[in-house]
Amino acid sequence: MTTSKIHLWTVAEYHQMIDCGILTPESRVELLEGRIIKMNPQRAPHAATTQRTSDYLKSQLSQQAHIRMQLPVTLSNSEPEPDIAVVHIDSKAYGDRHPSLQEIFFLIEISDTTLRIDRQEKALIYAGANIPEYWVLDVVQRQAYIYRHPTPGGYQSETILSDNEIINPLNFPSVSLSLAEMFLP
C-alpha cells in the first residue's frame, strides 16, 4: 500500500503563484496551514453583516486601528482573508505587505453556512498563530463566539454572547461595542 503525499505551500510559494498569475482574484482562495483552500461564495446576509460590522468598527475605533474587510493577513504558514481584521494603523496603508501577526489586534469571521469551519478549523489556526482574540458572528443564531487566550492547541477561553450584549475588545478595554450594531436589524 502506498500513501499519498501532500505538498504544503509556503507563504512565499503562494505569493509566487499570485505573482505569476496562477492564482488570480477570480480563484477566490486563501492559504490555510499550507493548503490552498477555495473560499465559499457569499450570501446576502453574510455580505451585509460584514459591511455593517466593518462600518461600525470603523466608527468606533477611528484613529485607534485600521479595519480591513476581506483582505489578507500574513501568518507563518497561512494567509487567510478574514471577513474583518482589526489591525495597527500603518503609515503606508499596508501598500507594501499584508498585516503580520504582530500587527493584528483581533479577527472576525461572519458565519452563515461555515460555522463549524469558523469555530473549529479557523479558531485552531488563529490560536496556533497566537492571534490574541478571534470572534465568530453567527448570523443565523444571532450570537457571537468570542475566543481569547490562544495556545498552540486552541483558545483557552470561549464566550458566547447574544446579539443584545456589549463587548470590550482586549486591546481596547475602554471601548464598548454593541453586538446589536454588528448584526442586521
GROMACS .gro file of C-alpha atoms in nm, residues 74-171:
model
   98
   74THR     CA    1   0.010   3.702   0.676
   75LEU     CA    2   0.081   3.436   0.937
   76SER     CA    3   0.375   3.195   0.944
   77ASN     CA    4   0.219   2.927   0.720
   78SER     CA    5  -0.116   3.083   0.632
   79GLU     CA    6  -0.253   3.382   0.453
   80PRO     CA    7  -0.622   3.385   0.540
   81GLU     CA    8  -0.866   3.653   0.430
   82PRO     CA    9  -1.082   3.704   0.739
   83ASP     CA   10  -1.405   3.893   0.693
   84ILE     CA   11  -1.275   4.164   0.929
   85ALA     CA   12  -0.921   4.224   1.052
   86VAL     CA   13  -0.866   4.492   1.315
   87VAL     CA   14  -0.501   4.586   1.280
   88HIS     CA   15  -0.246   4.852   1.373
   89ILE     CA   16  -0.257   5.170   1.170
   90ASP     CA   17   0.022   5.160   0.911
   91SER     CA   18   0.163   5.483   0.766
   92LYS     CA   19   0.191   5.312   0.425
   93ALA     CA   20  -0.164   5.172   0.447
   94TYR     CA   21  -0.017   4.822   0.402
   95GLY     CA   22   0.070   4.910   0.044
   96ASP     CA   23   0.391   4.708   0.055
   97ARG     CA   24   0.275   4.399   0.252
   98HIS     CA   25  -0.018   4.248   0.439
   99PRO     CA   26  -0.050   4.290   0.816
  100SER     CA   27   0.151   4.034   1.011
  101LEU     CA   28   0.083   3.863   1.341
  102GLN     CA   29   0.237   4.144   1.548
  103GLU     CA   30   0.002   4.397   1.385
  104ILE     CA   31  -0.326   4.212   1.441
  105PHE     CA   32  -0.548   4.321   1.731
  106PHE     CA   33  -0.829   4.076   1.652
  107LEU     CA   34  -1.001   3.895   1.365
  108ILE     CA   35  -1.369   3.838   1.290
  109GLU     CA   36  -1.535   3.581   1.069
  110ILE     CA   37  -1.901   3.622   0.973
  111SER     CA   38  -2.073   3.286   0.959
  112ASP     CA   39  -2.397   3.180   0.797
  113THR     CA   40  -2.301   2.848   0.634
  114THR     CA   41  -1.946   2.799   0.770
  115LEU     CA   42  -1.997   2.792   1.146
  116ARG     CA   43  -1.818   2.459   1.205
  117ILE     CA   44  -1.519   2.566   0.993
  118ASP     CA   45  -1.501   2.908   1.159
  119ARG     CA   46  -1.536   2.775   1.516
  120GLN     CA   47  -1.310   2.474   1.478
  121GLU     CA   48  -1.064   2.491   1.188
  122LYS     CA   49  -1.007   2.866   1.172
  123ALA     CA   50  -1.012   2.904   1.551
  124LEU     CA   51  -0.736   2.645   1.576
  125ILE     CA   52  -0.531   2.816   1.302
  126TYR     CA   53  -0.570   3.160   1.461
  127ALA     CA   54  -0.492   3.030   1.811
  128GLY     CA   55  -0.187   2.845   1.680
  129ALA     CA   56  -0.069   3.170   1.519
  130ASN     CA   57  -0.115   3.345   1.857
  131ILE     CA   58  -0.391   3.585   1.744
  132PRO     CA   59  -0.495   3.729   2.083
  133GLU     CA   60  -0.866   3.749   2.009
  134TYR     CA   61  -1.098   3.599   1.748
  135TRP     CA   62  -1.473   3.648   1.702
  136VAL     CA   63  -1.725   3.450   1.502
  137LEU     CA   64  -2.054   3.629   1.433
  138ASP     CA   65  -2.323   3.367   1.372
  139VAL     CA   66  -2.584   3.542   1.156
  140VAL     CA   67  -2.830   3.251   1.183
  141GLN     CA   68  -2.845   3.229   1.565
  142ARG     CA   69  -2.757   3.598   1.611
  143GLN     CA   70  -2.481   3.531   1.859
  144ALA     CA   71  -2.110   3.590   1.884
  145TYR     CA   72  -1.843   3.338   1.979
  146ILE     CA   73  -1.554   3.521   2.142
  147TYR     CA   74  -1.221   3.337   2.161
  148ARG     CA   75  -0.937   3.462   2.377
  149HIS     CA   76  -0.609   3.344   2.529
  150PRO     CA   77  -0.451   3.148   2.243
  151THR     CA   78  -0.233   2.840   2.289
  152PRO     CA   79  -0.083   2.615   2.020
  153GLY     CA   80  -0.369   2.372   2.086
  154GLY     CA   81  -0.653   2.624   2.066
  155TYR     CA   82  -0.807   2.913   2.256
  156GLN     CA   83  -0.836   2.871   2.633
  157SER     CA   84  -1.150   3.084   2.654
  158GLU     CA   85  -1.473   3.072   2.453
  159THR     CA   86  -1.761   3.302   2.545
  160ILE     CA   87  -2.095   3.302   2.366
  161LEU     CA   88  -2.277   3.636   2.363
  162SER     CA   89  -2.623   3.718   2.235
  163ASP     CA   90  -2.683   3.999   1.987
  164ASN     CA   91  -2.801   4.239   2.259
  165GLU     CA   92  -2.477   4.230   2.461
  166ILE     CA   93  -2.176   4.461   2.480
  167ILE     CA   94  -1.813   4.356   2.435
  168ASN     CA   95  -1.485   4.528   2.517
  169PRO     CA   96  -1.202   4.407   2.291
  170LEU     CA   97  -0.889   4.300   2.479
  171ASN     CA   98  -0.670   4.562   2.310
   0.00000   0.00000   0.00000
